[in-house]
PDB file of C-alpha atoms in Angstrom:
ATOM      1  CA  UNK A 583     -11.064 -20.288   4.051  1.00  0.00           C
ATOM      2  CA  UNK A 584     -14.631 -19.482   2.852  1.00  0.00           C
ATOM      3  CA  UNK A 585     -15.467 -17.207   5.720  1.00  0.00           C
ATOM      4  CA  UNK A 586     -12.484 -15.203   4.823  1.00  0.00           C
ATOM      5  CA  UNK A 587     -13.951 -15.168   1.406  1.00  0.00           C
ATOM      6  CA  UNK A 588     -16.675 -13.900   3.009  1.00  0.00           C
ATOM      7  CA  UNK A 589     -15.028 -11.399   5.173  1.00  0.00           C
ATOM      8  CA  UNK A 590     -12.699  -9.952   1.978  1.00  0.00           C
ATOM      9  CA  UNK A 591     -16.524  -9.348  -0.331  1.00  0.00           C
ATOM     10  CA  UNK A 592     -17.662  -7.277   2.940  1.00  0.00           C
ATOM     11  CA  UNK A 593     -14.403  -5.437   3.239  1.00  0.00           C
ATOM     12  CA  UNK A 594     -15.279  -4.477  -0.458  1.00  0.00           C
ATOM     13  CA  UNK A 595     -18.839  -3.989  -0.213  1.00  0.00           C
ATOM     14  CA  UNK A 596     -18.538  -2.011   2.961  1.00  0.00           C
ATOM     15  CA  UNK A 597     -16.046   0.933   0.519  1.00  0.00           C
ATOM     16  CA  UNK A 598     -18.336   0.849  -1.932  1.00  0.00           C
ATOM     17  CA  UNK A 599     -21.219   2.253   0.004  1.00  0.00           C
ATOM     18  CA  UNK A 600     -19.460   5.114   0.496  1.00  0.00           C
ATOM     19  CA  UNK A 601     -19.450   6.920  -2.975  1.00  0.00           C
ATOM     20  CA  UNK A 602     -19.309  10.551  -2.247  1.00  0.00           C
ATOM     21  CA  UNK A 603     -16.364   9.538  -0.646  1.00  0.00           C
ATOM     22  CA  UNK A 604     -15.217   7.959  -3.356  1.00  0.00           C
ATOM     23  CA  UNK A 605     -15.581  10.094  -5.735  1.00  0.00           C
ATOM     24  CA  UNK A 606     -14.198  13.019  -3.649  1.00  0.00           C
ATOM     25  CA  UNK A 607     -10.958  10.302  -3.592  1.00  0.00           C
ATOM     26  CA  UNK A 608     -10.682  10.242  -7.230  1.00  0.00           C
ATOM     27  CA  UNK A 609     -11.426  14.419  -7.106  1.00  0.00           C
ATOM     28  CA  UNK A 610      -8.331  14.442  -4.832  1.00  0.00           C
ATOM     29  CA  UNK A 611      -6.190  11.988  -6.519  1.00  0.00           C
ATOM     30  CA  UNK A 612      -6.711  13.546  -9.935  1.00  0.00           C
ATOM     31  CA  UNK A 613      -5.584  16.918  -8.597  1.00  0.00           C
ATOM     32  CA  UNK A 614      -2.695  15.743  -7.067  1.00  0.00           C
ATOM     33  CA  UNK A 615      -1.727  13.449 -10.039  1.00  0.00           C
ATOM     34  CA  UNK A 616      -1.714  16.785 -12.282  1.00  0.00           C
ATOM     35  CA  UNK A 617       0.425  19.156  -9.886  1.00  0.00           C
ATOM     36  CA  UNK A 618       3.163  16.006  -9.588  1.00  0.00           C
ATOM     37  CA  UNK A 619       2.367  15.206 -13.745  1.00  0.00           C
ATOM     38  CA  UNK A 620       3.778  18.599 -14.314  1.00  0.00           C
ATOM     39  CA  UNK A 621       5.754  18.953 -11.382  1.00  0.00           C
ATOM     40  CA  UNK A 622       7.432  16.436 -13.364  1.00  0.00           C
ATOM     41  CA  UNK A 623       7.550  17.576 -16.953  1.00  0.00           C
ATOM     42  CA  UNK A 624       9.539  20.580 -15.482  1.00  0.00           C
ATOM     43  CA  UNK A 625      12.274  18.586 -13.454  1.00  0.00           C
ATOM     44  CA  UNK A 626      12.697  16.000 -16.449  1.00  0.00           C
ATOM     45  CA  UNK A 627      12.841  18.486 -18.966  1.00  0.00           C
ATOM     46  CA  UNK A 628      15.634  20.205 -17.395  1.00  0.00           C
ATOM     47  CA  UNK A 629      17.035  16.665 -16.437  1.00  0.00           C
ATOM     48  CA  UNK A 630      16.029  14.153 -19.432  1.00  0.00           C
ATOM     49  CA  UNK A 631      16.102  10.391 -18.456  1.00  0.00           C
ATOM     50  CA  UNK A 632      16.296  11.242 -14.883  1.00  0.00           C
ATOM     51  CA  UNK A 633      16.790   8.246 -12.830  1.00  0.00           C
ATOM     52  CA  UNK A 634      16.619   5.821 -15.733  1.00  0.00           C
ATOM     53  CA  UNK A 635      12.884   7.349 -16.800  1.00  0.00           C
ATOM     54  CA  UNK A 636      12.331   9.014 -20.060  1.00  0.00           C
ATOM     55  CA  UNK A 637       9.321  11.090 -19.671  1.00  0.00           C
ATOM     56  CA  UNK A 638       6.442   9.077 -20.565  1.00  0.00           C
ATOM     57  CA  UNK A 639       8.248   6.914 -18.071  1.00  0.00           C
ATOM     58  CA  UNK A 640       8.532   9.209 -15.327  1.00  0.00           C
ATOM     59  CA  UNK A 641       4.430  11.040 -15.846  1.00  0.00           C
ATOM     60  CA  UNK A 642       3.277   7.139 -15.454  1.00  0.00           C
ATOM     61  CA  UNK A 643       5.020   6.927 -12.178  1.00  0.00           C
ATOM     62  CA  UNK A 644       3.296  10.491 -10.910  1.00  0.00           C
ATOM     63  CA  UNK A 645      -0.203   8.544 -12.120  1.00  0.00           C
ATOM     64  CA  UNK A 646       0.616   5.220 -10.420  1.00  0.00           C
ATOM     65  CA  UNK A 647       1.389   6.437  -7.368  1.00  0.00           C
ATOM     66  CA  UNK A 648      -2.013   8.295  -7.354  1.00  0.00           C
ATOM     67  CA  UNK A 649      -3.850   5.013  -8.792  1.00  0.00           C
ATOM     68  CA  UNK A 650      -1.931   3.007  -5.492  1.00  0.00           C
ATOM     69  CA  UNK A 651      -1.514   5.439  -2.612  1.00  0.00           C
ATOM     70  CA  UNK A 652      -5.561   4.168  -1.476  1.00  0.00           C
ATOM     71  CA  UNK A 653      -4.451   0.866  -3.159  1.00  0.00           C
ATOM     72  CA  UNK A 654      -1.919   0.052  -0.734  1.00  0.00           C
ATOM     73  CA  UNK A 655      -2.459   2.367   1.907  1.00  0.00           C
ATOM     74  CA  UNK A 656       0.550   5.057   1.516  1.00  0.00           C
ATOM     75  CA  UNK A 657      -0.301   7.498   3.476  1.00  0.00           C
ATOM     76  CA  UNK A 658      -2.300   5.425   6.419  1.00  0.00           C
ATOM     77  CA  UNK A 659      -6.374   5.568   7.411  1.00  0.00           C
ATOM     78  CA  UNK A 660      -6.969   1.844   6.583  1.00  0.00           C
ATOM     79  CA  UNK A 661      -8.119  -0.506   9.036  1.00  0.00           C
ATOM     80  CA  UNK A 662      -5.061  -0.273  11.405  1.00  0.00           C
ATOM     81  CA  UNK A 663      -7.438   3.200  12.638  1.00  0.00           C
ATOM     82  CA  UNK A 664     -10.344   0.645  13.841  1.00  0.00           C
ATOM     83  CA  UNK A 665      -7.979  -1.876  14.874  1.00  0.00           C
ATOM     84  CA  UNK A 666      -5.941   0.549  17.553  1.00  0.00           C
ATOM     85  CA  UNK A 667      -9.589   2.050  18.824  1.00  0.00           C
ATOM     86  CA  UNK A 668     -10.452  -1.957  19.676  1.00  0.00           C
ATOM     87  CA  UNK A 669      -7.501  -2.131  21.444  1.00  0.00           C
ATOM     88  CA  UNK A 670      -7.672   1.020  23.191  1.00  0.00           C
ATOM     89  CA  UNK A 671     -11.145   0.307  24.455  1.00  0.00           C
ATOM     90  CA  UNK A 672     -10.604  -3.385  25.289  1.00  0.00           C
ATOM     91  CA  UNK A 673     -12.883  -4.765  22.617  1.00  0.00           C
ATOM     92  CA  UNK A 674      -9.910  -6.491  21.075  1.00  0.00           C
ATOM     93  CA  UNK A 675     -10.730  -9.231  23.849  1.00  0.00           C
ATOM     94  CA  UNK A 676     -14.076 -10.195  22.331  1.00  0.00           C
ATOM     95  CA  UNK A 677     -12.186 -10.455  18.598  1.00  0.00           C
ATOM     96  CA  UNK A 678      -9.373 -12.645  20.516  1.00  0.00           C
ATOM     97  CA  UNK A 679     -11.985 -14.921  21.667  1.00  0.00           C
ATOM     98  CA  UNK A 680     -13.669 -15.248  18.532  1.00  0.00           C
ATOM     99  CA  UNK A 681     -13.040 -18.874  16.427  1.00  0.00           C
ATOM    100  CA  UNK A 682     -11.326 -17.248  13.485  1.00  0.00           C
ATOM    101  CA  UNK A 683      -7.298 -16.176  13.143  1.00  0.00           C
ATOM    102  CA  UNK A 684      -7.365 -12.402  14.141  1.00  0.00           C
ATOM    103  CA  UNK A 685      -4.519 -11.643  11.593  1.00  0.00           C
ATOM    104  CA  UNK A 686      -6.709 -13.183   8.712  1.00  0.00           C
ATOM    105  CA  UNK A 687      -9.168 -11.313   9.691  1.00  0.00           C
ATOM    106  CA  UNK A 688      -8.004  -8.449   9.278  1.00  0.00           C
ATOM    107  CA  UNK A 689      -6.254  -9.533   5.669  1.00  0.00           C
ATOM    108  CA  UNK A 690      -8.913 -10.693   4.342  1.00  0.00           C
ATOM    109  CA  UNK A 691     -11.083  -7.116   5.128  1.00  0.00           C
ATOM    110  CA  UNK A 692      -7.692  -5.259   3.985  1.00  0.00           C
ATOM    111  CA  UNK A 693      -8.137  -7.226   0.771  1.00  0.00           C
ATOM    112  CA  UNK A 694     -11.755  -6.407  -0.141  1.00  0.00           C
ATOM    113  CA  UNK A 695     -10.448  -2.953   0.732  1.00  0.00           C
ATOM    114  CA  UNK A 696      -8.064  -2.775  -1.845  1.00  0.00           C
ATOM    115  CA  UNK A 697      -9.840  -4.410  -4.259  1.00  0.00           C
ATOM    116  CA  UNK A 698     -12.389  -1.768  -4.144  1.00  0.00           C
ATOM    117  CA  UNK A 699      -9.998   1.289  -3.879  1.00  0.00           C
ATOM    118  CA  UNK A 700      -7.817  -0.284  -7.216  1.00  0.00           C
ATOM    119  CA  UNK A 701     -11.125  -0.510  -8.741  1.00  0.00           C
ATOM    120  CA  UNK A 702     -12.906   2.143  -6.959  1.00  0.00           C
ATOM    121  CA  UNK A 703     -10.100   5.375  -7.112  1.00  0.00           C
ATOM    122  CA  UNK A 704      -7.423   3.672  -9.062  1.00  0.00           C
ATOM    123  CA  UNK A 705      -8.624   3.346 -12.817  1.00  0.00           C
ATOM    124  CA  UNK A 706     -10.491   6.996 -13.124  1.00  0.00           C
ATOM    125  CA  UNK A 707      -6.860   8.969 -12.637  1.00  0.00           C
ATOM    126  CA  UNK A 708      -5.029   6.723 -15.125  1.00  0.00           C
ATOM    127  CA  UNK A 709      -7.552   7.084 -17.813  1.00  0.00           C
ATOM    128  CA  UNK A 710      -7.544  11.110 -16.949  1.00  0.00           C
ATOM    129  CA  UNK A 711      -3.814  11.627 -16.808  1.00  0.00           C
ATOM    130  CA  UNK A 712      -3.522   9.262 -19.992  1.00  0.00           C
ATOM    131  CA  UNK A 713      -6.151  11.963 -21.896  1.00  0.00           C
ATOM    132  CA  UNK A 714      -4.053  14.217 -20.716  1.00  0.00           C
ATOM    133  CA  UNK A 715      -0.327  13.532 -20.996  1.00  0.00           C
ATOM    134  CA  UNK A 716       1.845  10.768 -22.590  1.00  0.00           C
ATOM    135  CA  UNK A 717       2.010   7.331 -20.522  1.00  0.00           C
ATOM    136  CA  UNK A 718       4.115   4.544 -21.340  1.00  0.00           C
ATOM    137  CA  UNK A 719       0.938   2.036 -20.810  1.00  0.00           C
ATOM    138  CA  UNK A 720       1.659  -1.565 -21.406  1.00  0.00           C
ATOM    139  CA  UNK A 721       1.500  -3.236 -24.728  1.00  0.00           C
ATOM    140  CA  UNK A 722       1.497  -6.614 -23.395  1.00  0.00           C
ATOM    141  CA  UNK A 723      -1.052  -8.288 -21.617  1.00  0.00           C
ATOM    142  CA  UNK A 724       1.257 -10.074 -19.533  1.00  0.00           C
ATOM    143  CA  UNK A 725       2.981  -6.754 -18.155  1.00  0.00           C
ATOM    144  CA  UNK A 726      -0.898  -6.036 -17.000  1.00  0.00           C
ATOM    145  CA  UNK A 727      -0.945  -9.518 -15.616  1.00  0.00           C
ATOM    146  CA  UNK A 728       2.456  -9.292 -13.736  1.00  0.00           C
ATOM    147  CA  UNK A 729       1.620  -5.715 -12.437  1.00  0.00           C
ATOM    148  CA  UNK A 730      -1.347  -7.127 -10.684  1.00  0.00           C
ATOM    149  CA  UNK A 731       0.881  -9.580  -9.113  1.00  0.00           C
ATOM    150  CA  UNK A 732       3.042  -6.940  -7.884  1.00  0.00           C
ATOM    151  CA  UNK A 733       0.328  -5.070  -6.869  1.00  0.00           C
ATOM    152  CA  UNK A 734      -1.531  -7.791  -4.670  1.00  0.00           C
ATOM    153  CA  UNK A 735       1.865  -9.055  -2.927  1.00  0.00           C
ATOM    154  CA  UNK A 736       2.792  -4.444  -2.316  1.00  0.00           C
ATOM    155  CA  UNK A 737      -0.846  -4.670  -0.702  1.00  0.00           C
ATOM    156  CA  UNK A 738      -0.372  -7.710   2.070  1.00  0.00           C
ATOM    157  CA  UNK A 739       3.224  -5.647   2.606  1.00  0.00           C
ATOM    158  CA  UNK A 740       1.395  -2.945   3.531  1.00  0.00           C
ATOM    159  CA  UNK A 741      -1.051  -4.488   5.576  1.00  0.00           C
ATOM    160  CA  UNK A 742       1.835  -6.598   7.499  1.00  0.00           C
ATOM    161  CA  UNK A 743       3.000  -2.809   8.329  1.00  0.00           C
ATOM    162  CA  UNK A 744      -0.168  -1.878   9.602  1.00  0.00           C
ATOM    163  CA  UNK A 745      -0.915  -4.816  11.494  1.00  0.00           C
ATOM    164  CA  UNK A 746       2.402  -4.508  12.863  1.00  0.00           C
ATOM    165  CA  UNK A 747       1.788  -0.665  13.859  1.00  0.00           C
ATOM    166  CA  UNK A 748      -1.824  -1.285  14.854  1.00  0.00           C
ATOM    167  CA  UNK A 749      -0.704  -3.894  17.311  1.00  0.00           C
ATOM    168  CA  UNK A 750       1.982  -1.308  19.521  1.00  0.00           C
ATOM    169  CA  UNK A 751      -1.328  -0.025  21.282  1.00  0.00           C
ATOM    170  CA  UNK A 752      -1.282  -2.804  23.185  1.00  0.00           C
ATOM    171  CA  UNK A 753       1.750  -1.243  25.217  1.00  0.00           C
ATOM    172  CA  UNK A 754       1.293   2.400  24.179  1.00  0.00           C
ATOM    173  CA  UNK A 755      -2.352   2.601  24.620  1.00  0.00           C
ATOM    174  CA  UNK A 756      -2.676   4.942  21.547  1.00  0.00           C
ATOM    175  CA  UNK A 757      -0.496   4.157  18.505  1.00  0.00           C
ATOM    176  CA  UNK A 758      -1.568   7.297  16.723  1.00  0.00           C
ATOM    177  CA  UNK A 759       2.288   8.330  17.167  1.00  0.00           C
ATOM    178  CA  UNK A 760       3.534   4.539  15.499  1.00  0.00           C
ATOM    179  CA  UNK A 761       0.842   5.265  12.880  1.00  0.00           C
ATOM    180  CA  UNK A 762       2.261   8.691  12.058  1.00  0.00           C
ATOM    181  CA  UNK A 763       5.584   7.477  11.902  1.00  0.00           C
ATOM    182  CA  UNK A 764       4.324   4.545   9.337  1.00  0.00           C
ATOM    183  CA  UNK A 765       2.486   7.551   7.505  1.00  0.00           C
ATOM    184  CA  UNK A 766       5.940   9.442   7.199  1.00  0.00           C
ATOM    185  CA  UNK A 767       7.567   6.477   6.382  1.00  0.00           C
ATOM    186  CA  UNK A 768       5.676   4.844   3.668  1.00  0.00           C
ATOM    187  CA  UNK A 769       5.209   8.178   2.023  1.00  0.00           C
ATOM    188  CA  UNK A 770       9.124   8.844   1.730  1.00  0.00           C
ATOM    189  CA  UNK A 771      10.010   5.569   1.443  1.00  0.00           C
ATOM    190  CA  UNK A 772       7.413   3.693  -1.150  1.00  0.00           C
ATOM    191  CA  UNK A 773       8.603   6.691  -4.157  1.00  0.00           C
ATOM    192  CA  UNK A 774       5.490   8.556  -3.722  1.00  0.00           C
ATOM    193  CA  UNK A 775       7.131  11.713  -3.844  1.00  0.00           C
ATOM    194  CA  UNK A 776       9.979  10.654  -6.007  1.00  0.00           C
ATOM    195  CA  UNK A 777      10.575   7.744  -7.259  1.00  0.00           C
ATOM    196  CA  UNK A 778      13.158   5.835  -5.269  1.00  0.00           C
ATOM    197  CA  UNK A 779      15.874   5.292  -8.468  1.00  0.00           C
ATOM    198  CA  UNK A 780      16.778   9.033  -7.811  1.00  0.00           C
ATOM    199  CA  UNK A 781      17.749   8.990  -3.896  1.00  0.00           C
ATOM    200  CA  UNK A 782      21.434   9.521  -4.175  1.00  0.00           C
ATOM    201  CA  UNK A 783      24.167   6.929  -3.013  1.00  0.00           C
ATOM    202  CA  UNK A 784      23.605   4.837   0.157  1.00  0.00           C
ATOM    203  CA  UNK A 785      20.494   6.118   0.812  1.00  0.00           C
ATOM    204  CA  UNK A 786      18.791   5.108  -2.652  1.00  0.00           C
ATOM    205  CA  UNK A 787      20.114   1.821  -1.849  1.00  0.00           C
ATOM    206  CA  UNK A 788      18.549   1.437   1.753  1.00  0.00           C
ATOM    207  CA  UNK A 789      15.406   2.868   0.511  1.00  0.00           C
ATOM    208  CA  UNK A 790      15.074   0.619  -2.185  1.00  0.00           C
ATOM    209  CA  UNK A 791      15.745  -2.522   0.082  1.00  0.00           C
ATOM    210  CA  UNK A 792      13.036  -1.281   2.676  1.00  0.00           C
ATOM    211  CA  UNK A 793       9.870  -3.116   2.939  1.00  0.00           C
ATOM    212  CA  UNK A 794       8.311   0.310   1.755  1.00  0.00           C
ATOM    213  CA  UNK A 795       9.308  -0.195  -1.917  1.00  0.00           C
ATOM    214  CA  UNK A 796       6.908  -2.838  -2.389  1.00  0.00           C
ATOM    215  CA  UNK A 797       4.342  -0.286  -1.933  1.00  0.00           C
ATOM    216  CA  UNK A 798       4.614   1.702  -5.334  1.00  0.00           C
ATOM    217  CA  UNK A 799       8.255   1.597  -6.418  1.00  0.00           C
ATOM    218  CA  UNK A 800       8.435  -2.110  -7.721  1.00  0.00           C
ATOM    219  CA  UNK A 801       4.710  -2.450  -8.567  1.00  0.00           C
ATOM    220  CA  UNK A 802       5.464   0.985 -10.738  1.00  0.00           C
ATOM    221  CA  UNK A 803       8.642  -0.623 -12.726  1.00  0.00           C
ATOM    222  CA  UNK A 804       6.979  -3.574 -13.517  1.00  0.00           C
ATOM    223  CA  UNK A 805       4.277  -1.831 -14.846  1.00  0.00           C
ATOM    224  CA  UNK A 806       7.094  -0.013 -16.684  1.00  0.00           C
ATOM    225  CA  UNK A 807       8.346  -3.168 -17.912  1.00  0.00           C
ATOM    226  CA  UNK A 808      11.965  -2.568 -16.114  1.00  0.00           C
ATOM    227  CA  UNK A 809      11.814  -6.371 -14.760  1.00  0.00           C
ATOM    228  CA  UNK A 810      11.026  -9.615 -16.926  1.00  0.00           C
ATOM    229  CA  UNK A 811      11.633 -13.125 -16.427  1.00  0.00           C
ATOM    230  CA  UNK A 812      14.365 -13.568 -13.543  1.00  0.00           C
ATOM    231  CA  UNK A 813      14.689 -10.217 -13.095  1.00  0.00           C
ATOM    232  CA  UNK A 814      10.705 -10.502 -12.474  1.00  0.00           C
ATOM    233  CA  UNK A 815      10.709 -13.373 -10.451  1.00  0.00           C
ATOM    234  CA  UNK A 816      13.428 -11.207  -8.145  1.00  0.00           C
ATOM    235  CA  UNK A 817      11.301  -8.849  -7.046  1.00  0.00           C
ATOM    236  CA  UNK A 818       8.158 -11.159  -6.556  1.00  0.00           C
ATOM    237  CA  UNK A 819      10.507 -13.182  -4.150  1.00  0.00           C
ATOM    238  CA  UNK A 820      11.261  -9.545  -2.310  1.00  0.00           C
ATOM    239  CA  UNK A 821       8.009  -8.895  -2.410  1.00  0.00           C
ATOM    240  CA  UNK A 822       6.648 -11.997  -0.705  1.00  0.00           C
ATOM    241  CA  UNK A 823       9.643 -12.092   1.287  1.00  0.00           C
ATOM    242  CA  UNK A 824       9.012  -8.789   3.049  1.00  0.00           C
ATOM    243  CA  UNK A 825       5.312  -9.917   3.302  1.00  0.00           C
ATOM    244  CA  UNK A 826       6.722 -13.088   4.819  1.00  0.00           C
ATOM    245  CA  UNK A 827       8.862 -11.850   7.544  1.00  0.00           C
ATOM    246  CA  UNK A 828       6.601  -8.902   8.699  1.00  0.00           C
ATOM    247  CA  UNK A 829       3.317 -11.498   8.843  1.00  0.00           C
ATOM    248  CA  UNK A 830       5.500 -13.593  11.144  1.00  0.00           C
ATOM    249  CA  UNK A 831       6.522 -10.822  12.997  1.00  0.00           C
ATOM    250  CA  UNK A 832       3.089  -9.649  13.503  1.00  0.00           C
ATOM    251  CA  UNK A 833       1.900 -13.075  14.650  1.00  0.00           C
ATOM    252  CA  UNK A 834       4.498 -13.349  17.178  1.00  0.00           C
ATOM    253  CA  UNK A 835       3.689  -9.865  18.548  1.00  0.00           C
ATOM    254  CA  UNK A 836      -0.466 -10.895  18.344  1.00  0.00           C
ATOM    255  CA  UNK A 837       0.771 -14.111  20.485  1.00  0.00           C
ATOM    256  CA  UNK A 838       2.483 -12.039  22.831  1.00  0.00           C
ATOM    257  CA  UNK A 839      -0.154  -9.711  23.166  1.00  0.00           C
ATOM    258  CA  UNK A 840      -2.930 -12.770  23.753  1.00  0.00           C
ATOM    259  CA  UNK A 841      -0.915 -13.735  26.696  1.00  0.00           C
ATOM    260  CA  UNK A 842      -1.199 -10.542  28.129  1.00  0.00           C
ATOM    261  CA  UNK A 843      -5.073 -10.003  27.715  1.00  0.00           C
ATOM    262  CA  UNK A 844      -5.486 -13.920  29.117  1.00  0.00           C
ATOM    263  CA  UNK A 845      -3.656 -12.923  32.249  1.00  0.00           C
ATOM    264  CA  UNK A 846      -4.985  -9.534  32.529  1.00  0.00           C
ATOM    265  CA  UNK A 847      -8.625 -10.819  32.211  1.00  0.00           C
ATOM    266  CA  UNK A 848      -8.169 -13.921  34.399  1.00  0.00           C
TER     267      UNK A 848
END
C-alpha cells in the first residue's frame, strides 16, 4: 500500500505545480458560482422552497457544485485524458507489465488529484460566495466530518466512471466520444445544473438512483444536513455501493483487455 501512498502525494504534488492554472480554476469557478448564485435567487424567489430548499439552502448548492465539479471530476479532463492517449499509442502495454495493480494506480493518482483540487479550487469559492450571499454552512462539526465522507466515496464514483470510459479505447481506439458522453452525463445527471430533487416524476427518480448523484447531489444534502444517522448511513452504503459495482466492472473489463494485449503482443 505505501507505494500507492506514494503515488496519491505525486498525484497532488504534480496539481499543485500548476498555479496559474489554478488560480484561473478558482477565477472560473467563482464566476460561474455567481451567474448560478443569482440565477438562483431569481427562480427561488418566484418559487420559495423549491425542491425542498429554502434559499440559503438552494445558493449553497450553486457554491458546492462549483467547490466539487474539479473535486470529482463533473465535467471530465482528469486522468481518464492520459489514460485513453496510453492506450491509443500502445504504451498501456509497458503500465500492464509493470508490478503494481493498474486500477490502483490510477486511484491512488485520482486521489492526490482531488485532494489538491478540494483544497486547491474548492475552499476559495465557498468563502467568496459566503461574503457574498447567505449559505446554510454547517454548525456541527460532524456535518463537516460526514460531508468529507461523502465527498471521498462521490470521488472513487467518479473515478470508477472514468476508468470505466477510459478503458473503451481499447476497442474504439479513441474514446473521446465515451468521454463526451460521460461529460454530458455527469453534468445533467450529478445536479450541477439543478439540483436533482427538482427533475419531475420518473425521471427525478432515475436520476437520483444513477451512479451520477454521488457526484454532487448526495455529498451537497449532507452538507445540508438532509441525512443523519440511518438516513446517513443510506446513502454512504449507495455511495460505496455504486463505487463497488463500477470498480468491479472496471476490473473485469482491465482483465479482458490484458488478454487481448498478451495475445496481440505474443
Amino acid at each position: 500500500m505505501r507505494v500507492y501512498a506514494v503515488v496519491a502525494a505525486g498525484g497532488f504534488r504534480r496539481y499543485a505545480t500548476y498555479r496559474i492554472e489554478t488560480v484561473a480554476g478558482v477565477f472560473t469557478n467563482t464566476v460561474f458560482g455567481f451567474i448560478l448564485a443569482y440565477t438562483y435567487t431569481a427562480l427561488w424567489d418566484e418559487r420559495p422552497r423549491l425542491g425542498g430548499y429554502d434559499m440559503p439552502q438552494a445558493l449553497t448548492f450553486a457554491w458546492l457544485g462549483q467547490a466539487l465539479l474539479m473535486t470529482c471530476v463533473m465535467m471530465g479532463g482528469g486522468f481518464e485524458d492520459e489514460l485513453i492517449e496510453r492506450i491509443r499509442t500502445g504504451d498501456i502495454a509497458v503500465d500492464l507489465y509493470r508490478p503494481v495493480d493498474l486500477q490502483m494506480w490510477w486511484l491512488a493518482g485520482d486521489l492526490g488529484r482531488a485532494g489538491f483540487h478540494l483544497l486547491g479550487r474548492g475552499i476559495v469559492p465557498m468563502v467568496l460566495g459566503g461574503f457574498a450571499f447567505d449559505l446554510a454552512l454547517p454548525s456541527e462539526a460532524g456535518t463537516w466530518l460526514a460531508f468529507l465522507v461523502a465527498v471521498a466515496l462521490g470521488v472513487v464514483v467518479s473515478f470508477a466512471i472514468r476508468y470505466l470510459v477510459a478503458l473503451s479505447a481499447f476497442w474504439l481506439m479513441d474514446g473521446a466520444g465515451a468521454a463526451q458522453i460521460a461529460f454530458l452525463a455527469g453534468l445533467f445527471f450529478s445536479g450541477m445544473l439543478l439540483p436533482l430533487t427538482l427533475f419531475p416524476g420518473l425521471l427525478g427518480e432515475v436520476a437520483r438512483l444513477l451512479p451520477w448523484s454521488a457526484l454532487l447531489q448526495v455529498p451537497a444534502d449532507v452538507f445540508l444536513g438532509k441525512y443523519t444517522g440511518w438516513g446517513l448511513v443510506r446513502v454512504y452504503v449507495f455511495q460505496a455501493s455504486w463505487a463497488a459495482v463500477l470498480l468491479l466492472a472496471g476490473r473485469m473489463v482491465q482483465s479482458v483487455a490484458t488478454r487481448r494485449v498478451v495475445v496481440q503482443g505474443g
